Amino acid sequence: MIIGAGQAAIQAVISLRQMNYQGNIKIIGEEPFLPYQRPPLSKKFLAGQLDKNRLFIRSKNFYQRQEIELLLNSKVASIDPKNQNILTEDGNSLNYSKLLIATGSRARELKVPGINLSGIHYLRNINNVQTIQNQMVAGNKLVIIGAGYIGLEVASVAVKLGLDVTILETESRVMNRVVASEISNFFELIHKRAGVKFKFKQKVEGFAGDTSLKEVLCSGGKRYAADLCIIGIGNLPNQEIAAQSGINYENGILVDEYCQTSEENIFSAGDCTNHPNKLIGMNLRLESVHNAIEQGKTSASSITGTKNAYNQIPWFWSDQYDLKLQIVGLSQGYNELIIRGNPKSKSFSGFYMKNRKILAVDAINKPREFMLAKKLISAGVEIDPEKIADSTTDFKFLAEQALKRGI
């Protein structure tokens, strides 16, 4: 039994069948759609460049061929670990031998006066996007709350469609939590050149309008006219069903390196988990496709009785205009940032270093350096920062030499 119908859940199903798991598989999903990818929602799907059917991870025929039962438009009300039973909100009682919780995450909500006015949106699922698209009309004033991945990706789509776009951010720069100021400044400049306006150090205190949104109200009496607003202020793990069932949780469902929860026959994978990472040396809760896929594989192995520990360097990506930002590793604790290449070329990388080791890399239109950086970070080898900074030196050569020394 799998609760959740996202990337982690479907990867687990694919891996289970590849491992010749012969048991019955049921997937319980809250939405009416076939399991689908979420990253394109704020990119090509929002822009109208991707048909809804192309979001689906697998076709309906796949589930039929693999004898997988999809229980869509259904929500789990409770789990009884002792009796290995779940109860859905519509009254179905279902037994399981093994249970995988892959409930993902949800948008963090903004709780201020006027939040229920029409025209205020979160962007988390297909229905959200389809509602937003009806208001993505050239000339309309769009206010985006939050200058993270979602906010910037939406802005890059909206401004190209002719909307008047303003981003409100509580911090002093874009993507403040995930990239250095040098990278932030680059992306802010790109957006400003496209016509996006930024208002930093802004705390949203409410919304004004009769039945539909007219203004976004901020501290200090500042008001921003808006025909629609999209809120992107982070996500929260969907851990409640585990918490109610006595499964250990703390900023996500706690699992070990095998995706095992505190209950013997219950596993968890994806955005909803808080898991150990030996390569990083800390527990993490990650919101990424890569993490969902790899934990889906790990949980499938554990369900079939094979122990394959999850131990991956995290990586993420964001598409904005003609820029692909690929981030590998976690930059916390770095004491030196090396910029390799010229930002004016829109193709460069930022290397976060500590004691001659790479902790993380932000690669902008540099897929080759991104791939090599993954190997270097995983290996934990030393490399000369000055040589990284010299963009006339072939980076593949530098990486190969560093990896040889580290063997």
Short mmCIF file of C-alpha atoms in Angstrom, two decimals:
data_model
loop_
_atom_site.label_atom_id
_atom_site.label_comp_id
_atom_site.label_asym_id
_atom_site.label_seq_id
_atom_site.Cartn_x
_atom_site.Cartn_y
_atom_site.Cartn_z
CA MET A 1 0.00 0.00 0.00
CA ILE A 2 1.33 3.44 -0.96
CA ILE A 3 -0.11 6.67 0.42
CA GLY A 4 0.68 9.44 -2.04
CA ALA A 5 0.88 9.51 -5.81
CA GLY A 6 3.89 11.65 -6.62
CA GLN A 7 7.40 11.04 -7.92
CA ALA A 8 8.63 8.99 -4.95
CA ALA A 9 5.55 6.76 -4.98
CA ILE A 10 5.73 5.99 -8.69
CA GLN A 11 9.48 5.38 -8.63
CA ALA A 12 8.91 2.92 -5.79
CA VAL A 13 6.27 1.13 -7.89
CA ILE A 14 8.54 1.01 -10.95
CA SER A 15 11.43 -0.33 -8.86
CA LEU A 16 9.26 -2.90 -7.09
CA ARG A 17 8.16 -4.44 -10.37
CA GLN A 18 11.72 -4.30 -11.73
CA MET A 19 12.78 -6.24 -8.63
CA ASN A 20 10.12 -8.86 -9.46
CA TYR A 21 7.89 -7.98 -6.55
CA GLN A 22 4.78 -10.05 -7.23
CA GLY A 23 2.46 -8.75 -4.51
CA ASN A 24 -0.58 -6.55 -4.99
CA ILE A 25 0.15 -2.82 -5.08
CA LYS A 26 -2.38 -0.09 -4.29
CA ILE A 27 -1.64 3.64 -4.65
CA ILE A 28 -3.88 6.11 -2.82
CA GLY A 29 -3.75 9.66 -4.20
CA GLU A 30 -5.77 12.73 -3.19
CA GLU A 31 -5.97 14.25 -6.67
CA PRO A 32 -8.16 13.01 -9.55
CA PHE A 33 -5.25 12.95 -12.02
CA LEU A 34 -2.83 10.19 -12.90
CA PRO A 35 0.44 10.64 -10.93
CA TYR A 36 2.33 13.55 -12.46
CA GLN A 37 5.53 15.60 -12.34
CA ARG A 38 5.38 18.86 -10.40
CA PRO A 39 8.48 20.81 -11.59
CA PRO A 40 6.93 21.79 -14.97
CA LEU A 41 3.94 23.37 -13.20
CA SER A 42 5.76 26.66 -12.60
CA LYS A 43 7.59 26.49 -15.91
CA LYS A 44 6.38 25.12 -19.27
CA PHE A 45 2.94 24.02 -18.09
CA LEU A 46 2.18 27.47 -16.64
CA ALA A 47 3.42 29.04 -19.88
CA GLY A 48 1.04 26.87 -21.92
CA GLN A 49 3.96 25.13 -23.65
CA LEU A 50 3.26 21.67 -22.23
CA ASP A 51 0.06 19.64 -22.56
CA LYS A 52 -1.39 18.26 -19.33
CA ASN A 53 -1.02 14.67 -20.53
CA ARG A 54 2.73 15.15 -20.83
CA LEU A 55 2.93 15.80 -17.09
CA PHE A 56 1.92 12.24 -16.29
CA ILE A 57 4.84 10.09 -15.11
CA ARG A 58 3.32 6.96 -16.67
CA SER A 59 0.26 6.32 -18.84
CA LYS A 60 -2.89 4.63 -17.58
CA ASN A 61 -1.85 1.53 -19.52
CA PHE A 62 1.32 1.21 -17.44
CA TYR A 63 -0.66 0.74 -14.21
CA GLN A 64 -2.96 -1.76 -15.88
CA ARG A 65 -0.06 -3.77 -17.32
CA GLN A 66 1.76 -3.82 -14.00
CA GLU A 67 -1.44 -4.72 -12.13
CA ILE A 68 -1.30 -1.64 -9.92
CA GLU A 69 -4.55 -0.35 -8.48
CA LEU A 70 -4.92 3.42 -8.44
CA LEU A 71 -7.31 4.80 -5.82
CA LEU A 72 -7.45 8.44 -6.91
CA ASN A 73 -9.47 11.27 -5.40
CA SER A 74 -9.10 9.47 -2.08
CA LYS A 75 -7.58 10.59 1.20
CA VAL A 76 -6.32 8.46 4.09
CA ALA A 77 -7.93 9.35 7.41
CA SER A 78 -5.86 7.12 9.70
CA ILE A 79 -3.24 4.38 9.90
CA ASP A 80 -3.39 1.55 12.44
CA PRO A 81 0.19 0.19 12.54
CA LYS A 82 -0.66 -2.53 15.06
CA ASN A 83 -3.33 -4.13 12.86
CA GLN A 84 -1.66 -3.05 9.59
CA ASN A 85 -4.76 -1.28 8.40
CA ILE A 86 -5.62 2.10 6.93
CA LEU A 87 -8.96 3.90 6.82
CA THR A 88 -9.84 6.37 4.05
CA GLU A 89 -12.04 9.42 4.57
CA ASP A 90 -14.79 7.83 2.48
CA GLY A 91 -14.91 4.84 4.84
CA ASN A 92 -12.80 2.23 3.06
CA SER A 93 -10.83 -0.06 5.36
CA LEU A 94 -7.74 -1.54 3.69
CA ASN A 95 -5.14 -3.95 5.03
CA TYR A 96 -1.45 -3.88 4.12
CA SER A 97 1.59 -6.06 4.62
CA LYS A 98 4.00 -3.22 3.83
CA LEU A 99 3.12 0.49 3.76
CA LEU A 100 4.97 3.34 2.05
CA ILE A 101 4.10 6.90 3.03
CA ALA A 102 5.00 9.23 0.16
CA THR A 103 2.74 12.18 0.92
CA GLY A 104 5.15 14.88 -0.25
CA SER A 105 4.82 18.48 0.85
CA ARG A 106 2.33 21.32 0.57
CA ALA A 107 2.57 25.07 0.13
CA ARG A 108 3.20 27.07 3.28
CA GLU A 109 0.12 29.24 3.76
CA LEU A 110 0.04 32.94 4.47
CA LYS A 111 -2.44 33.70 7.25
CA VAL A 112 -3.38 37.36 6.98
CA PRO A 113 -6.63 39.32 6.57
CA GLY A 114 -8.15 39.13 3.10
CA ILE A 115 -6.46 35.85 2.15
CA ASN A 116 -9.77 34.42 0.89
CA LEU A 117 -10.30 37.09 -1.79
CA SER A 118 -10.47 35.70 -5.32
CA GLY A 119 -7.29 36.19 -7.31
CA ILE A 120 -4.96 34.94 -4.56
CA HIS A 121 -3.25 31.66 -5.43
CA TYR A 122 -0.73 29.05 -4.40
CA LEU A 123 1.02 27.04 -7.11
CA ARG A 124 1.26 23.41 -6.09
CA ASN A 125 -0.96 21.31 -8.36
CA ILE A 126 -2.59 21.14 -11.79
CA ASN A 127 -5.83 22.78 -10.62
CA ASN A 128 -3.87 25.69 -9.14
CA VAL A 129 -2.13 26.34 -12.45
CA GLN A 130 -5.27 26.05 -14.56
CA THR A 131 -6.99 28.62 -12.33
CA ILE A 132 -3.98 30.96 -12.49
CA GLN A 133 -3.78 30.68 -16.28
CA ASN A 134 -7.23 32.25 -16.63
CA GLN A 135 -5.81 35.45 -15.12
CA MET A 136 -2.46 35.41 -16.89
CA VAL A 137 -3.57 38.15 -19.25
CA ALA A 138 -1.21 40.72 -20.75
CA GLY A 139 -1.45 44.01 -18.85
CA ASN A 140 -2.72 42.47 -15.60
CA LYS A 141 -0.79 43.34 -12.46
CA LEU A 142 0.73 40.25 -10.84
CA VAL A 143 2.22 40.44 -7.37
CA ILE A 144 4.36 37.46 -6.36
CA ILE A 145 5.10 36.92 -2.68
CA GLY A 146 8.47 35.23 -2.27
CA ALA A 147 11.66 35.45 -4.36
CA GLY A 148 12.58 31.78 -4.21
CA TYR A 149 12.56 29.21 -7.01
CA ILE A 150 8.78 29.25 -7.50
CA GLY A 151 8.46 33.02 -7.41
CA LEU A 152 11.28 33.62 -9.87
CA GLU A 153 10.15 30.86 -12.25
CA VAL A 154 6.60 32.24 -12.28
CA ALA A 155 7.93 35.76 -12.85
CA SER A 156 9.99 34.64 -15.85
CA VAL A 157 6.87 33.10 -17.42
CA ALA A 158 4.50 35.94 -16.54
CA VAL A 159 6.65 38.84 -17.71
CA LYS A 160 7.09 37.16 -21.12
CA LEU A 161 3.29 36.90 -21.35
CA GLY A 162 3.06 40.67 -20.91
CA LEU A 163 2.01 40.91 -17.27
CA ASP A 164 3.17 43.71 -14.98
CA VAL A 165 5.15 41.72 -12.39
CA THR A 166 6.21 42.79 -8.89
CA ILE A 167 7.93 40.45 -6.43
CA LEU A 168 7.70 41.10 -2.68
CA GLU A 169 10.39 39.48 -0.53
CA THR A 170 10.99 39.63 3.23
CA GLU A 171 14.76 39.20 2.82
CA SER A 172 17.21 41.59 1.16
CA ARG A 173 17.87 39.49 -1.96
CA VAL A 174 16.49 36.71 -4.17
CA MET A 175 16.97 33.01 -3.33
CA ASN A 176 18.50 34.18 -0.06
CA ARG A 177 18.49 30.75 1.60
CA VAL A 178 20.12 28.79 -1.20
CA VAL A 179 22.68 30.89 -3.10
CA ALA A 180 25.41 33.43 -2.34
CA SER A 181 24.83 37.15 -2.87
CA GLU A 182 26.90 37.11 -6.08
CA ILE A 183 24.49 34.58 -7.61
CA SER A 184 21.46 36.42 -6.21
CA ASN A 185 22.62 39.68 -7.76
CA PHE A 186 23.05 38.03 -11.15
CA PHE A 187 19.51 36.63 -11.19
CA GLU A 188 18.00 39.85 -9.87
CA LEU A 189 19.65 41.80 -12.70
CA ILE A 190 18.38 39.33 -15.32
CA HIS A 191 14.83 39.66 -14.00
CA LYS A 192 15.01 43.45 -13.81
CA ARG A 193 16.17 43.63 -17.42
CA ALA A 194 13.12 41.57 -18.37
CA GLY A 195 10.85 44.07 -16.59
CA VAL A 196 10.29 42.44 -13.19
CA LYS A 197 10.17 44.82 -10.22
CA PHE A 198 11.49 43.83 -6.78
CA LYS A 199 10.51 45.14 -3.37
CA PHE A 200 12.74 43.72 -0.62
CA LYS A 201 12.30 43.75 3.17
CA GLN A 202 8.55 43.63 2.66
CA LYS A 203 6.25 41.91 5.14
CA VAL A 204 2.78 41.20 3.78
CA GLU A 205 0.12 42.08 6.36
CA GLY A 206 -3.06 41.62 4.33
CA PHE A 207 -5.02 41.92 1.11
CA ALA A 208 -7.65 44.47 0.11
CA GLY A 209 -10.61 44.27 -2.27
CA ASP A 210 -14.37 43.74 -2.26
CA THR A 211 -14.71 40.10 -3.33
CA SER A 212 -11.65 40.03 -5.56
CA LEU A 213 -8.09 41.18 -4.94
CA LYS A 214 -7.23 44.84 -5.55
CA GLU A 215 -4.18 45.49 -3.36
CA VAL A 216 -1.49 43.71 -1.37
CA LEU A 217 -0.87 45.44 1.97
CA CYS A 218 2.60 45.50 3.52
CA SER A 219 4.13 46.81 6.74
CA GLY A 220 4.79 50.51 6.93
CA GLY A 221 1.56 51.27 5.08
CA LYS A 222 2.87 50.24 1.67
CA ARG A 223 0.24 49.06 -0.82
CA TYR A 224 0.72 47.34 -4.16
CA ALA A 225 -2.03 47.22 -6.77
CA ALA A 226 -2.74 43.67 -7.96
CA ASP A 227 -5.16 41.84 -10.23
CA LEU A 228 -3.76 38.53 -9.01
CA CYS A 229 -1.24 37.32 -6.47
CA ILE A 230 0.79 34.11 -6.30
CA ILE A 231 2.23 33.09 -2.94
CA GLY A 232 5.49 31.13 -2.92
CA ILE A 233 6.90 31.20 0.60
CA GLY A 234 8.09 27.62 0.93
CA ASN A 235 6.61 24.20 1.64
CA LEU A 236 5.75 22.08 4.65
CA PRO A 237 6.04 18.28 4.92
CA ASN A 238 2.80 16.31 4.86
CA GLN A 239 3.63 14.43 8.05
CA GLU A 240 0.30 14.62 9.86
CA ILE A 241 -0.94 11.14 8.97
CA ALA A 242 2.28 9.66 10.38
CA ALA A 243 2.15 11.83 13.50
CA GLN A 244 -1.44 10.79 14.22
CA SER A 245 -0.39 7.14 13.93
CA GLY A 246 2.44 7.33 16.43
CA ILE A 247 5.22 7.30 13.82
CA ASN A 248 8.22 9.42 14.80
CA TYR A 249 8.52 12.78 13.05
CA GLU A 250 10.44 16.05 13.31
CA ASN A 251 10.31 18.43 10.36
CA GLY A 252 9.27 15.43 8.30
CA ILE A 253 8.71 11.74 8.88
CA LEU A 254 11.89 10.37 10.48
CA VAL A 255 13.46 7.51 8.53
CA ASP A 256 16.81 5.74 8.52
CA GLU A 257 19.10 5.32 5.50
CA TYR A 258 16.83 2.49 4.29
CA CYS A 259 13.65 4.66 4.39
CA GLN A 260 12.43 2.70 7.41
CA THR A 261 10.21 4.61 9.85
CA SER A 262 9.89 3.89 13.56
CA GLU A 263 7.29 1.23 12.65
CA GLU A 264 8.55 -2.12 11.37
CA ASN A 265 6.40 -2.47 8.23
CA ILE A 266 6.09 1.21 7.38
CA PHE A 267 8.49 3.09 5.10
CA SER A 268 8.53 6.65 3.84
CA ALA A 269 10.11 8.44 0.86
CA GLY A 270 10.28 11.85 -0.80
CA ASP A 271 9.62 15.42 0.33
CA CYS A 272 7.85 14.28 3.50
CA THR A 273 10.92 12.56 5.00
CA ASN A 274 13.65 13.71 7.32
CA HIS A 275 16.54 11.36 6.60
CA PRO A 276 20.26 10.91 7.42
CA ASN A 277 22.91 11.70 4.83
CA LYS A 278 26.36 10.34 5.67
CA LEU A 279 28.04 12.23 2.82
CA ILE A 280 26.78 15.55 4.21
CA GLY A 281 26.98 14.43 7.83
CA MET A 282 23.53 15.56 8.91
CA ASN A 283 19.82 14.84 8.72
CA LEU A 284 18.02 16.52 5.82
CA ARG A 285 14.55 17.17 4.55
CA LEU A 286 14.82 17.76 0.82
CA GLU A 287 12.28 18.95 -1.73
CA SER A 288 13.71 17.65 -4.98
CA VAL A 289 12.91 15.23 -7.77
CA HIS A 290 16.31 13.59 -7.35
CA ASN A 291 15.69 12.84 -3.68
CA ALA A 292 12.19 11.50 -4.41
CA ILE A 293 13.44 9.17 -7.13
CA GLU A 294 16.38 7.83 -5.13
CA GLN A 295 14.36 7.32 -1.96
CA GLY A 296 11.69 5.63 -4.07
CA LYS A 297 14.33 3.14 -5.20
CA THR A 298 15.67 2.68 -1.68
CA SER A 299 12.23 2.07 -0.18
CA ALA A 300 11.46 -0.51 -2.88
CA SER A 301 14.67 -2.35 -2.00
CA SER A 302 13.77 -2.33 1.67
CA ILE A 303 10.24 -3.59 0.99
CA THR A 304 11.64 -6.51 -0.99
CA GLY A 305 14.13 -7.34 1.79
CA THR A 306 17.28 -5.97 0.15
CA LYS A 307 19.22 -3.37 2.12
CA ASN A 308 20.50 -0.60 -0.19
CA ALA A 309 21.29 2.50 1.87
CA TYR A 310 20.30 5.91 0.52
CA ASN A 311 23.44 8.03 0.36
CA GLN A 312 23.27 10.75 -2.27
CA ILE A 313 24.63 14.25 -2.73
CA PRO A 314 21.55 16.52 -3.06
CA TRP A 315 20.96 18.41 -6.27
CA PHE A 316 18.29 20.79 -7.56
CA TRP A 317 17.52 22.89 -10.62
CA SER A 318 15.55 25.94 -11.70
CA ASP A 319 14.67 27.21 -15.19
CA GLN A 320 14.34 30.98 -15.61
CA TYR A 321 14.28 32.55 -19.10
CA ASP A 322 17.17 31.00 -21.04
CA LEU A 323 19.01 30.13 -17.82
CA LYS A 324 19.28 26.71 -16.23
CA LEU A 325 20.50 26.91 -12.66
CA GLN A 326 21.77 23.56 -11.39
CA ILE A 327 22.77 23.31 -7.74
CA VAL A 328 24.67 20.36 -6.29
CA GLY A 329 25.59 19.96 -2.64
CA LEU A 330 24.76 22.17 0.34
CA SER A 331 26.73 25.37 0.85
CA GLN A 332 26.29 25.78 4.63
CA GLY A 333 29.61 26.43 6.30
CA TYR A 334 31.55 27.58 3.23
CA ASN A 335 34.24 30.22 3.72
CA GLU A 336 35.22 30.94 0.12
CA LEU A 337 33.22 31.46 -3.06
CA ILE A 338 35.02 31.00 -6.38
CA ILE A 339 33.34 32.35 -9.50
CA ARG A 340 34.47 30.43 -12.57
CA GLY A 341 33.60 32.13 -15.85
CA ASN A 342 32.05 35.49 -16.65
CA PRO A 343 28.48 36.18 -15.43
CA LYS A 344 28.02 38.59 -18.36
CA SER A 345 28.18 35.56 -20.67
CA LYS A 346 25.23 33.97 -18.80
CA SER A 347 27.36 30.83 -18.47
CA PHE A 348 29.39 30.49 -15.27
CA SER A 349 29.58 28.64 -11.95
CA GLY A 350 29.93 29.50 -8.29
CA PHE A 351 32.02 27.07 -6.21
CA TYR A 352 31.44 27.06 -2.44
CA MET A 353 34.72 25.98 -0.80
CA LYS A 354 35.99 25.06 2.64
CA ASN A 355 39.52 23.80 3.34
CA ARG A 356 40.18 23.31 -0.39
CA LYS A 357 37.12 21.06 -0.72
CA ILE A 358 33.97 21.83 -2.71
CA LEU A 359 30.82 21.87 -0.58
CA ALA A 360 28.42 22.95 -3.32
CA VAL A 361 28.27 24.41 -6.81
CA ASP A 362 25.75 26.70 -8.52
CA ALA A 363 26.13 26.07 -12.25
CA ILE A 364 24.39 28.50 -14.59
CA ASN A 365 24.20 27.07 -18.12
CA LYS A 366 27.19 24.89 -17.23
CA PRO A 367 25.92 21.27 -17.26
CA ARG A 368 29.40 19.78 -17.69
CA GLU A 369 30.77 21.52 -14.62
CA PHE A 370 27.65 20.52 -12.69
CA MET A 371 28.15 16.82 -13.51
CA LEU A 372 31.86 16.89 -12.63
CA ALA A 373 31.16 18.79 -9.41
CA LYS A 374 28.82 16.01 -8.29
CA LYS A 375 31.71 13.54 -8.50
CA LEU A 376 34.12 15.87 -6.70
CA ILE A 377 31.72 16.59 -3.83
CA SER A 378 30.83 12.90 -3.43
CA ALA A 379 34.52 11.96 -3.31
CA GLY A 380 35.35 14.75 -0.84
CA VAL A 381 38.67 15.45 -2.55
CA GLU A 382 40.79 18.58 -2.30
CA ILE A 383 41.23 20.88 -5.28
CA ASP A 384 43.13 24.15 -5.71
CA PRO A 385 40.70 27.13 -5.61
CA GLU A 386 43.02 29.22 -7.80
CA LYS A 387 42.92 26.59 -10.53
CA ILE A 388 39.12 26.50 -10.36
CA ALA A 389 39.03 30.27 -10.81
CA ASP A 390 41.17 30.04 -13.96
CA SER A 391 38.50 29.40 -16.60
CA THR A 392 41.18 28.91 -19.28
CA THR A 393 42.08 25.60 -17.60
CA ASP A 394 39.96 22.64 -18.67
CA PHE A 395 37.73 21.78 -15.72
CA LYS A 396 37.45 18.12 -16.72
CA PHE A 397 41.24 17.85 -16.48
CA LEU A 398 41.23 19.52 -13.03
CA ALA A 399 38.49 17.19 -11.82
CA GLU A 400 40.20 14.05 -13.10
CA GLN A 401 43.50 15.05 -11.47
CA ALA A 402 41.79 15.78 -8.14
CA LEU A 403 39.92 12.47 -8.21
CA LYS A 404 43.15 10.56 -8.94
CA ARG A 405 44.91 12.22 -6.01
CA GLY A 406 41.99 11.37 -3.77
CA ILE A 407 42.00 7.64 -4.56
#
